[in-house]
Every structure is written in C-alpha cells, then in structure tokens.
Amino acid sequence: NAGVTQTPKFRILKIGQSMTLQCTQDMNHNYMYWYRQDPGMGLKLIYYSVGAGITDKGEVPNGYNVSRSTTEDFPLRLELAAPSQTSVYFCASSFPGLQNTEAFFGQGTRLTVV
Amino acid sequence: DQQVKQNSPSLSVQEGRISILNCDYTNSMFDYFLWYKKYPAEGPTFLISISSIKDKNEDGRFTVFLNKSAKHLSLHIVPSQPGDSAVYFCAASSTIYNFNKFYFGSGTKLNVKP
C-alpha cells in the first residue's frame, strides 16, 4: 500500500532556480492538497484540487503553481526559488463523500533555498 | 489570521497519566474537526475526528471533546505511553463553506516520560 508518495525527500536549491515537487497517490482520491510547514508553525495550505483539471488557491499560493492532469498526480512547481520558500512540503489526498473525511499525507519534502 | 490555535507548544506527561491537548478555533462555520499525530521526518497521520453534531468521540485510548459554544476542542490520551510522544496537530474544516479544506493549528509537542 503506497498511499501518498512524494519525491524528492530532500532538495537544496539556489535562489532563482526552479523545481517541481512530485506527488502521486494510488487510492483514487479526488481531493489533493499541498501544504507547507515552517518551523514552529502549523501546516499552511498552498493549493488544492477537487479533481482532475480543477485547482484552487489556498492560504499561501504566491510563488507556486500546480496542475492536475490525472487523478493520481498533483505536482507543485516553484518557478523562482526564494529563501522564504525554505520549508517542509507535504502532499495529501482525501476522498470526501457527503461528509468531510480525513486526509492522508505523504512523508514530506524538505526544501532548502540558499 | 490563524483560525485554528494550539496555544501550548509543548506538554510533558508521565507514562500512565492522562495527556490533555487543547485547541481553539475562531470560525463558527467549522463543523468537522480532526487530530493528527506527527513523528519526526514523517507526514502527519490521522488519529481521530469529530463532527459538530457530537460533543465526544472515543477511539481506544483517545477521546476528543468538542465544546461548540466555547469554540474549543481537546484530545485526551489515557493512559499515555512513551510511543505517544509526537507532535499533535488540530485541524478544522467546514462542510458548507470550504468542503474538506483543512485549517491546521501550530501543533503541540507531547513528551511522555517513562
């Protein structure tokens, strides 16, 4: 049972570089999310998607882009990395029916921008 | 503006005793609440949830209490075990306003001493 898989686990970027954080889930969940966690802080929602082709901004979307071409994949793109984007990034998915349900998280990607 | 708050960054409890973790929220539209547990270098894992139609939900050693009038929830762990040592996040969402879009608190680090 893979669940939610994120790659890479660690990455160091130089200021101005670009990268894509990959996220894939094998649970056929229609909802997917990207969160970031800064030291001593909670998880902040960057972007989320309620299904293939549909994405929306969360609380802290600036500096990021997402796409959702398939149910399984939800990559997060950083176009011009800045030190403020140093954080741990978590991808999650959920399958809400008529009621809200819990989200399942990946193991995280620790990103450092220098 | 943080909509979900965990005002205690840390809590230390003796093994076998009760651990009580607290969470407050400000948005009266929230009607579904969750607790997640997070170990270092891992993603958060779902622990227990409660809908606003209930004031208590129990699962083994874990019980969540909801006080809607006070906009407060708490997680009780009885008896506490050393393996419970982790960071606990409270999260909330609204079925009507932002379906399955979760807002997280900043977390409480629980240390259970043997």
Coordinates of N, CA and C in Angstrom, one line a residue:
Chain A
N1 N 0.8 -1.2 0.0 CA 0.0 0.0 0.0 C 0.9 1.2 0.0
A2 N 1.0 1.9 -1.2 CA 1.9 3.0 -1.3 C 1.3 4.3 -0.6
G3 N 0.0 4.5 -0.9 CA -0.7 5.7 -0.3 C -0.3 6.9 -1.1
V4 N 0.3 7.9 -0.4 CA 0.7 9.2 -1.0 C 2.2 9.2 -1.0
T5 N 2.8 9.3 -2.2 CA 4.2 9.3 -2.4 C 4.7 10.6 -2.9
Q6 N 5.7 11.1 -2.2 CA 6.3 12.4 -2.6 C 7.8 12.2 -3.0
T7 N 8.2 12.9 -4.0 CA 9.6 12.9 -4.4 C 10.0 14.3 -4.8
P8 N 11.3 14.7 -4.5 CA 12.3 14.0 -3.7 C 12.0 14.2 -2.2
K9 N 12.7 13.5 -1.4 CA 12.6 13.7 0.1 C 13.4 14.9 0.6
F10 N 14.5 15.2 -0.1 CA 15.3 16.4 0.3 C 15.7 17.1 -1.0
R11 N 15.9 18.4 -0.9 CA 16.4 19.1 -2.1 C 17.0 20.5 -1.6
I12 N 18.1 20.8 -2.1 CA 18.7 22.2 -1.9 C 18.7 22.9 -3.2
L13 N 18.1 24.1 -3.2 CA 18.0 24.9 -4.4 C 18.8 26.2 -4.2
K14 N 19.3 26.8 -5.3 CA 19.8 28.1 -5.2 C 18.7 29.1 -5.6
I15 N 18.9 30.3 -5.0 CA 17.9 31.4 -5.3 C 17.7 31.5 -6.8
G16 N 16.5 31.6 -7.2 CA 16.2 31.8 -8.6 C 16.0 30.5 -9.4
Q17 N 16.4 29.4 -8.9 CA 16.2 28.1 -9.6 C 14.8 27.7 -9.5
S18 N 14.5 26.7 -10.4 CA 13.1 26.2 -10.4 C 13.1 24.7 -10.1
M19 N 12.0 24.2 -9.7 CA 11.9 22.8 -9.5 C 10.5 22.4 -9.3
T20 N 10.2 21.1 -9.5 CA 8.9 20.5 -9.3 C 8.9 19.5 -8.3
L21 N 8.0 19.6 -7.3 CA 7.8 18.6 -6.3 C 6.7 17.6 -6.8
Q22 N 7.1 16.4 -6.8 CA 6.1 15.4 -7.3 C 5.3 14.8 -6.2
C23 N 4.0 14.5 -6.5 CA 3.1 13.8 -5.6 C 2.2 12.9 -6.4
T24 N 2.1 11.7 -5.9 CA 1.2 10.8 -6.6 C 0.5 9.9 -5.5
Q25 N -0.7 9.6 -5.8 CA -1.5 8.8 -4.8 C -2.2 7.6 -5.6
D26 N -2.3 6.5 -4.9 CA -2.9 5.3 -5.6 C -4.2 4.9 -4.9
M27 N -4.8 5.8 -4.2 CA -6.1 5.5 -3.5 C -7.3 6.0 -4.3
N28 N -7.1 6.5 -5.5 CA -8.2 7.0 -6.3 C -9.0 8.1 -5.6
H29 N -8.2 8.9 -4.8 CA -8.8 10.1 -4.1 C -9.0 11.2 -5.1
N30 N -10.2 11.9 -5.0 CA -10.4 13.0 -5.9 C -9.8 14.3 -5.4
Y31 N -9.7 14.5 -4.1 CA -9.1 15.7 -3.5 C -7.6 15.5 -3.3
M32 N -6.9 16.5 -3.6 CA -5.4 16.5 -3.3 C -5.0 17.9 -2.8
Y33 N -4.0 17.9 -2.0 CA -3.6 19.2 -1.4 C -2.0 19.3 -1.3
W34 N -1.6 20.5 -1.3 CA -0.2 20.8 -0.9 C -0.2 21.8 0.3
Y35 N 0.6 21.3 1.3 CA 0.8 22.1 2.5 C 2.3 22.4 2.6
R36 N 2.6 23.5 3.3 CA 4.0 23.7 3.8 C 4.0 23.9 5.3
Q37 N 5.1 23.4 5.9 CA 5.2 23.6 7.4 C 6.5 24.3 7.7
D38 N 6.4 25.4 8.2 CA 7.6 26.2 8.7 C 7.9 25.8 10.1
P39 N 9.1 26.0 10.6 CA 9.4 25.6 12.0 C 8.5 26.3 13.0
G40 N 8.0 25.5 13.9 CA 7.1 26.0 15.0 C 5.7 26.5 14.5
M41 N 5.4 26.2 13.3 CA 4.2 26.6 12.7 C 3.3 25.4 12.3
G42 N 2.1 25.7 12.1 CA 1.2 24.6 11.6 C 1.4 24.5 10.1
L43 N 0.5 23.6 9.5 CA 0.5 23.4 8.1 C -0.3 24.5 7.4
K44 N 0.3 25.1 6.4 CA -0.4 26.1 5.7 C -0.8 25.6 4.3
L45 N -2.0 25.7 3.8 CA -2.4 25.2 2.6 C -1.9 26.1 1.4
I46 N -1.2 25.5 0.5 CA -0.7 26.3 -0.7 C -1.7 26.2 -1.8
Y47 N -2.1 25.0 -2.3 CA -3.0 24.8 -3.3 C -3.8 23.5 -3.0
Y48 N -5.0 23.4 -3.6 CA -5.7 22.1 -3.5 C -6.4 21.9 -4.8
S49 N -6.9 20.6 -5.0 CA -7.6 20.3 -6.2 C -8.7 19.3 -5.8
V50 N -9.9 19.5 -6.4 CA -11.0 18.7 -6.1 C -11.2 17.6 -7.2
G51 N -10.4 17.6 -8.2 CA -10.5 16.6 -9.2 C -9.6 17.0 -10.4
A52 N -9.4 16.1 -11.3 CA -8.5 16.3 -12.5 C -9.0 17.6 -13.2
G53 N -8.1 18.4 -13.5 CA -8.4 19.7 -14.2 C -8.9 20.8 -13.4
I54 N -9.1 20.6 -12.1 CA -9.6 21.7 -11.2 C -8.6 21.9 -10.1
T55 N -8.1 23.1 -10.0 CA -7.2 23.5 -8.9 C -7.7 24.9 -8.3
D56 N -7.3 25.1 -7.1 CA -7.7 26.4 -6.5 C -6.6 26.8 -5.4
K57 N -6.5 28.1 -5.2 CA -5.5 28.6 -4.3 C -5.9 28.3 -2.8
G58 N -4.9 28.1 -2.0 CA -5.1 28.0 -0.6 C -4.7 29.3 0.1
E59 N -4.1 29.2 1.3 CA -3.8 30.3 2.1 C -2.5 31.0 1.7
V60 N -1.5 30.3 1.1 CA -0.2 30.8 0.8 C 0.2 30.4 -0.6
P61 N -0.5 30.8 -1.7 CA -0.2 30.3 -3.0 C 1.0 31.1 -3.8
N62 N 1.4 32.2 -3.3 CA 2.3 33.1 -4.1 C 3.7 32.3 -4.2
G63 N 4.1 32.3 -5.4 CA 5.4 31.7 -5.7 C 5.3 30.3 -6.2
Y64 N 4.1 29.7 -6.2 CA 3.9 28.3 -6.6 C 2.8 28.2 -7.7
N65 N 2.9 27.1 -8.4 CA 1.9 26.7 -9.4 C 1.7 25.2 -9.3
V66 N 0.5 24.8 -9.7 CA 0.1 23.4 -9.7 C -0.6 23.1 -10.9
S67 N -0.7 21.8 -11.2 CA -1.6 21.3 -12.3 C -2.1 19.9 -11.8
R68 N -3.2 19.5 -12.4 CA -3.8 18.2 -12.0 C -4.4 17.7 -13.3
S69 N -3.5 17.0 -14.1 CA -4.0 16.4 -15.3 C -4.6 15.0 -15.1
T70 N -4.2 14.3 -14.0 CA -4.7 13.0 -13.7 C -5.2 12.9 -12.3
T71 N -6.0 11.9 -12.0 CA -6.5 11.8 -10.6 C -5.3 11.5 -9.7
E72 N -4.3 10.8 -10.2 CA -3.2 10.3 -9.3 C -2.2 11.4 -9.0
D73 N -1.9 12.3 -9.9 CA -0.7 13.2 -9.7 C -1.1 14.6 -9.5
F74 N -0.3 15.3 -8.6 CA -0.6 16.7 -8.3 C 0.8 17.3 -8.1
P75 N 1.5 17.7 -9.1 CA 2.8 18.3 -8.9 C 2.8 19.7 -8.5
L76 N 3.7 20.2 -7.7 CA 3.9 21.5 -7.2 C 5.1 22.2 -7.9
R77 N 4.9 23.3 -8.5 CA 6.1 23.9 -9.2 C 6.5 25.2 -8.5
L78 N 7.8 25.3 -8.3 CA 8.4 26.5 -7.8 C 9.2 27.1 -9.0
E79 N 8.8 28.3 -9.4 CA 9.4 28.9 -10.6 C 10.7 29.7 -10.3
L80 N 10.7 30.5 -9.3 CA 11.9 31.3 -9.0 C 12.1 31.1 -7.4
A81 N 12.9 30.2 -7.1 CA 13.0 29.9 -5.6 C 13.6 31.0 -4.8
A82 N 13.0 31.2 -3.7 CA 13.4 32.3 -2.8 C 13.6 31.7 -1.4
P83 N 14.5 32.3 -0.6 CA 14.8 31.8 0.8 C 13.5 31.6 1.6
S84 N 12.5 32.4 1.4 CA 11.2 32.3 2.1 C 10.5 31.0 1.8
Q85 N 10.9 30.3 0.8 CA 10.3 29.0 0.4 C 11.0 27.8 1.1
T86 N 12.0 28.1 1.8 CA 12.6 27.0 2.6 C 11.6 26.5 3.6
S87 N 11.3 25.2 3.5 CA 10.2 24.7 4.3 C 10.1 23.2 4.1
V88 N 9.2 22.5 4.8 CA 8.9 21.1 4.6 C 7.5 21.1 3.9
Y89 N 7.5 20.4 2.8 CA 6.2 20.4 1.9 C 5.6 19.0 2.1
F90 N 4.3 19.1 2.3 CA 3.5 17.9 2.4 C 2.4 17.9 1.4
C91 N 2.3 16.7 0.7 CA 1.2 16.5 -0.2 C 0.2 15.6 0.5
A92 N -1.1 15.8 0.3 CA -2.1 14.9 0.9 C -3.3 14.7 0.0
S93 N -4.1 13.7 0.3 CA -5.2 13.4 -0.5 C -6.4 12.9 0.4
S94 N -7.6 13.1 -0.2 CA -8.8 12.6 0.6 C -9.9 12.3 -0.4
F95 N -10.9 11.6 0.2 CA -12.0 11.1 -0.7 C -13.3 11.4 0.1
P96 N -13.7 12.7 0.1 CA -14.9 13.0 0.9 C -16.1 12.6 0.1
G97 N -17.1 12.1 0.8 CA -18.4 11.7 0.2 C -19.3 12.9 0.5
L98 N -20.4 12.6 1.2 CA -21.4 13.6 1.5 C -20.9 14.4 2.7
Q99 N -19.9 13.8 3.5 CA -19.4 14.5 4.6 C -17.9 14.6 4.5
N100 N -17.3 15.5 5.3 CA -15.9 15.6 5.3 C -15.2 14.4 5.8
T101 N -14.0 14.1 5.3 CA -13.3 13.0 5.8 C -11.8 13.4 6.0
E102 N -11.0 12.5 6.6 CA -9.6 12.9 6.8 C -8.8 12.8 5.6
A103 N -7.7 13.5 5.6 CA -6.7 13.5 4.5 C -5.5 12.6 4.9
F104 N -4.9 12.0 3.9 CA -3.8 11.1 4.1 C -2.6 11.9 3.5
F105 N -1.5 11.9 4.3 CA -0.3 12.7 3.9 C 0.8 11.8 3.5
G106 N 1.6 12.4 2.6 CA 2.9 11.8 2.2 C 4.0 12.1 3.3
Q107 N 5.2 11.6 3.1 CA 6.2 11.8 4.1 C 6.9 13.1 4.1
G108 N 6.7 13.9 3.1 CA 7.2 15.3 3.0 C 8.5 15.4 2.2
T109 N 8.7 16.6 1.7 CA 9.9 17.0 1.0 C 10.5 18.2 1.8
R110 N 11.7 18.0 2.2 CA 12.4 19.1 2.9 C 13.2 19.9 1.9
L111 N 12.8 21.2 1.7 CA 13.4 22.0 0.7 C 14.2 23.2 1.4
T112 N 15.4 23.4 1.0 CA 16.2 24.5 1.4 C 16.6 25.3 0.3
V113 N 16.4 26.6 0.3 CA 16.8 27.5 -0.7 C 17.9 28.4 -0.2
V114 N 19.0 28.4 -0.9 CA 20.2 29.1 -0.4 C 20.7 30.1 -1.4
Chain B
D1 N -4.4 35.6 9.7 CA -5.2 35.4 10.9 C -5.4 33.9 11.0
Q2 N -4.9 33.4 12.2 CA -4.9 32.0 12.3 C -6.3 31.6 12.9
Q3 N -7.0 30.7 12.2 CA -8.3 30.3 12.5 C -8.4 29.1 13.5
V4 N -7.3 28.4 13.6 CA -7.2 27.3 14.5 C -5.9 27.5 15.3
K5 N -6.1 27.5 16.6 CA -4.9 27.8 17.5 C -4.7 26.7 18.5
Q6 N -3.4 26.4 18.7 CA -3.0 25.5 19.8 C -2.0 26.3 20.6
N7 N -2.4 26.7 21.7 CA -1.6 27.7 22.5 C -0.5 27.1 23.3
S8 N -0.5 25.8 23.4 CA 0.6 25.1 24.2 C 1.5 24.5 23.2
P9 N 2.8 25.0 23.1 CA 3.7 24.4 22.1 C 4.2 23.0 22.6
S10 N 4.2 22.8 23.9 CA 4.7 21.5 24.4 C 4.0 21.1 25.6
L11 N 4.0 19.8 25.9 CA 3.4 19.2 27.1 C 4.2 18.0 27.5
S12 N 4.5 17.9 28.8 CA 5.2 16.8 29.3 C 4.4 16.0 30.3
V13 N 4.3 14.7 30.1 CA 3.4 13.9 31.0 C 4.1 12.6 31.4
Q14 N 3.8 12.1 32.5 CA 4.4 10.9 33.0 C 3.6 9.7 32.3
E15 N 4.3 8.7 32.0 CA 3.7 7.4 31.5 C 2.6 7.0 32.4
G16 N 1.4 6.6 31.8 CA 0.3 6.1 32.6 C -0.7 7.2 33.0
R17 N -0.3 8.4 32.9 CA -1.2 9.5 33.3 C -1.9 10.0 32.1
I18 N -2.8 10.9 32.3 CA -3.6 11.5 31.2 C -2.9 12.6 30.5
S19 N -3.0 12.7 29.2 CA -2.5 13.8 28.4 C -3.7 14.5 27.9
I20 N -3.7 15.8 28.0 CA -4.8 16.7 27.5 C -4.2 17.7 26.6
L21 N -4.6 17.7 25.4 CA -4.1 18.6 24.4 C -5.3 19.5 24.0
N22 N -5.1 20.8 23.9 CA -6.2 21.7 23.7 C -6.1 22.4 22.3
C23 N -7.2 22.9 21.8 CA -7.3 23.5 20.5 C -8.5 24.5 20.5
D24 N -8.3 25.7 20.0 CA -9.4 26.7 19.9 C -9.5 27.1 18.4
Y25 N -10.7 27.4 18.1 CA -10.9 27.9 16.7 C -11.8 29.1 16.7
T26 N -11.7 29.9 15.7 CA -12.4 31.2 15.6 C -13.6 31.2 14.6
N27 N -13.5 30.3 13.6 CA -14.5 30.3 12.5 C -15.7 29.5 12.9
S28 N -16.9 30.1 13.1 CA -18.1 29.4 13.6 C -18.6 28.5 12.5
M29 N -18.1 28.6 11.2 CA -18.6 27.7 10.1 C -17.9 26.4 10.2
F30 N -16.8 26.2 11.0 CA -16.2 24.9 11.1 C -17.1 23.9 11.7
D31 N -17.2 22.7 11.1 CA -18.1 21.7 11.7 C -17.5 20.3 11.7
Y32 N -16.3 20.2 11.3 CA -15.6 18.9 11.3 C -14.2 19.2 11.8
F33 N -13.8 18.4 12.8 CA -12.5 18.6 13.5 C -11.7 17.3 13.5
L34 N -10.4 17.4 13.4 CA -9.5 16.3 13.3 C -8.3 16.5 14.2
W35 N -7.7 15.4 14.7 CA -6.4 15.4 15.3 C -5.5 14.5 14.5
Y36 N -4.3 15.1 14.3 CA -3.3 14.3 13.6 C -2.1 14.2 14.5
K37 N -1.3 13.1 14.3 CA -0.1 12.9 15.1 C 1.0 12.9 14.1
K38 N 2.2 13.5 14.5 CA 3.3 13.5 13.6 C 4.6 13.2 14.3
Y39 N 5.3 12.2 13.7 CA 6.6 11.8 14.2 C 7.6 12.6 13.4
P40 N 8.8 12.8 13.9 CA 9.9 13.5 13.1 C 10.2 12.8 11.8
A41 N 10.3 13.6 10.7 CA 10.7 13.1 9.4 C 9.6 12.2 8.8
E42 N 8.4 12.3 9.3 CA 7.2 11.6 8.7 C 6.1 12.6 8.4
G43 N 5.2 12.2 7.6 CA 4.0 13.0 7.4 C 3.0 12.8 8.5
P44 N 2.1 13.8 8.7 CA 1.1 13.6 9.7 C 0.2 12.4 9.4
T45 N -0.3 11.7 10.5 CA -1.2 10.6 10.3 C -2.4 10.9 11.1
F46 N -3.5 10.6 10.5 CA -4.9 10.8 11.1 C -5.0 10.0 12.4
L47 N -5.6 10.7 13.4 CA -5.8 10.0 14.7 C -7.3 9.8 15.0
I48 N -8.0 10.9 15.1 CA -9.4 10.8 15.4 C -10.1 12.1 15.0
S49 N -11.4 12.0 14.7 CA -12.1 13.2 14.3 C -13.4 13.3 15.0
I50 N -14.1 14.4 14.9 CA -15.4 14.6 15.5 C -16.2 15.6 14.6
S51 N -17.4 15.3 14.4 CA -18.4 16.2 13.7 C -19.0 17.1 14.8
S52 N -19.5 18.2 14.3 CA -20.1 19.2 15.2 C -21.5 18.7 15.8
I53 N -22.0 17.6 15.2 CA -23.3 17.1 15.8 C -23.0 16.3 17.1
K54 N -21.7 16.0 17.4 CA -21.4 15.3 18.6 C -20.6 16.2 19.5
D55 N -20.5 15.8 20.8 CA -19.6 16.5 21.7 C -18.5 15.6 22.2
K56 N -18.5 14.4 21.8 CA -17.5 13.5 22.2 C -17.3 12.3 21.2
N57 N -16.1 11.9 21.0 CA -15.8 10.8 20.2 C -14.7 10.0 20.7
E58 N -14.8 8.7 20.9 CA -13.8 7.9 21.6 C -13.3 6.8 20.7
D59 N -12.0 6.6 20.7 CA -11.4 5.5 20.0 C -10.2 5.0 20.8
G60 N -10.5 3.9 21.5 CA -9.5 3.3 22.4 C -9.0 4.2 23.4
R61 N -7.7 4.5 23.5 CA -7.2 5.4 24.5 C -7.4 6.9 24.2
F62 N -7.9 7.2 23.0 CA -8.1 8.6 22.5 C -9.5 9.0 22.6
T63 N -9.8 10.2 23.1 CA -11.1 10.8 23.2 C -11.0 12.2 22.8
V64 N -11.9 12.6 21.9 CA -11.9 14.1 21.6 C -13.2 14.6 22.1
F65 N -13.1 15.8 22.7 CA -14.3 16.5 23.2 C -14.4 17.8 22.5
L66 N -15.7 18.2 22.1 CA -15.9 19.4 21.4 C -16.9 20.2 22.2
N67 N -16.5 21.5 22.4 CA -17.4 22.5 23.1 C -17.7 23.6 22.1
K68 N -18.8 23.5 21.4 CA -19.1 24.4 20.3 C -19.3 25.8 20.8
S69 N -19.9 26.0 21.9 CA -20.2 27.3 22.4 C -18.9 28.1 22.8
A70 N -17.9 27.3 23.2 CA -16.6 27.9 23.5 C -15.6 27.9 22.4
K71 N -16.0 27.2 21.3 CA -15.2 27.0 20.1 C -13.8 26.4 20.6
H72 N -14.0 25.3 21.3 CA -12.8 24.6 21.9 C -13.0 23.1 21.7
L73 N -11.8 22.5 21.4 CA -11.8 21.0 21.5 C -10.6 20.6 22.2
S74 N -10.6 19.3 22.7 CA -9.5 18.8 23.4 C -9.4 17.3 23.0
L75 N -8.1 16.9 23.1 CA -7.8 15.5 22.9 C -7.3 14.9 24.2
H76 N -7.9 13.8 24.7 CA -7.5 13.2 25.9 C -6.8 11.8 25.5
I77 N -5.7 11.6 26.1 CA -5.0 10.3 25.9 C -4.8 9.6 27.2
V78 N -5.5 8.5 27.4 CA -5.5 7.8 28.7 C -5.3 6.3 28.4
P79 N -4.4 5.6 29.0 CA -3.2 6.1 29.7 C -2.2 6.5 28.6
S80 N -1.4 7.5 28.9 CA -0.3 7.9 28.0 C 0.8 6.9 28.0
Q81 N 1.4 6.7 26.8 CA 2.5 5.8 26.6 C 3.7 6.5 26.0
P82 N 4.9 6.1 26.2 CA 6.1 6.7 25.6 C 5.9 6.8 24.1
G83 N 5.3 5.8 23.4 CA 5.1 5.9 22.0 C 4.2 6.9 21.5
D84 N 3.5 7.6 22.4 CA 2.6 8.7 22.1 C 3.4 10.0 21.9
S85 N 4.6 10.0 22.3 CA 5.5 11.2 22.1 C 5.6 11.6 20.7
A86 N 5.0 12.7 20.3 CA 5.0 13.2 18.9 C 4.4 14.6 19.0
V87 N 4.3 15.2 17.8 CA 3.6 16.5 17.7 C 2.2 16.2 17.3
Y88 N 1.2 16.8 17.9 CA -0.2 16.7 17.7 C -0.8 17.9 17.0
F89 N -1.4 17.8 15.9 CA -2.0 18.9 15.2 C -3.5 18.8 15.3
C90 N -4.1 19.9 15.5 CA -5.6 20.0 15.5 C -5.9 20.6 14.1
A91 N -7.0 20.2 13.5 CA -7.4 20.7 12.2 C -8.9 20.9 12.1
A92 N -9.4 21.8 11.3 CA -10.8 22.0 11.2 C -11.2 22.3 9.7
S93 N -12.4 22.0 9.4 CA -13.0 22.3 8.1 C -14.5 22.6 8.2
S94 N -15.0 23.1 7.1 CA -16.4 23.5 7.1 C -17.1 22.7 5.9
T95 N -18.1 22.0 6.2 CA -18.8 21.2 5.2 C -19.4 22.2 4.1
I96 N -20.0 23.3 4.6 CA -20.7 24.2 3.7 C -19.7 25.2 3.1
Y97 N -18.9 25.8 3.9 CA -18.1 26.9 3.4 C -16.9 26.5 2.5
N98 N -16.1 25.5 3.0 CA -14.9 25.1 2.2 C -14.7 23.6 2.4
F99 N -15.6 22.8 1.7 CA -15.7 21.4 1.9 C -14.3 20.7 1.8
N100 N -14.0 20.0 2.9 CA -12.8 19.2 3.0 C -11.5 20.0 2.8
K101 N -11.5 21.3 3.1 CA -10.3 22.1 3.0 C -9.9 22.4 4.5
F102 N -8.8 21.9 4.9 CA -8.4 21.8 6.3 C -7.6 23.0 6.7
Y103 N -7.8 23.5 7.9 CA -7.0 24.5 8.5 C -6.4 23.9 9.8
F104 N -5.1 24.1 9.9 CA -4.3 23.4 11.0 C -3.8 24.4 12.0
G105 N -3.8 23.9 13.3 CA -3.1 24.6 14.3 C -1.6 24.5 14.2
S106 N -0.9 25.1 15.1 CA 0.6 25.1 15.1 C 1.2 23.9 15.7
G107 N 0.4 23.1 16.4 CA 0.9 21.8 16.9 C 1.3 21.9 18.4
T108 N 1.2 20.8 19.1 CA 1.7 20.7 20.5 C 2.6 19.4 20.5
K109 N 3.8 19.7 21.0 CA 4.7 18.5 21.1 C 4.5 17.9 22.5
L110 N 4.1 16.6 22.4 CA 3.9 15.8 23.6 C 5.1 14.9 23.9
N111 N 5.5 15.0 25.1 CA 6.6 14.1 25.6 C 6.1 13.3 26.7
V112 N 6.0 12.0 26.5 CA 5.6 11.1 27.6 C 6.8 10.4 28.2
K113 N 7.0 10.7 29.5 CA 8.2 10.2 30.1 C 8.0 8.9 30.7
P114 N 8.9 7.9 30.5 CA 8.8 6.6 31.1 C 8.8 6.6 32.6

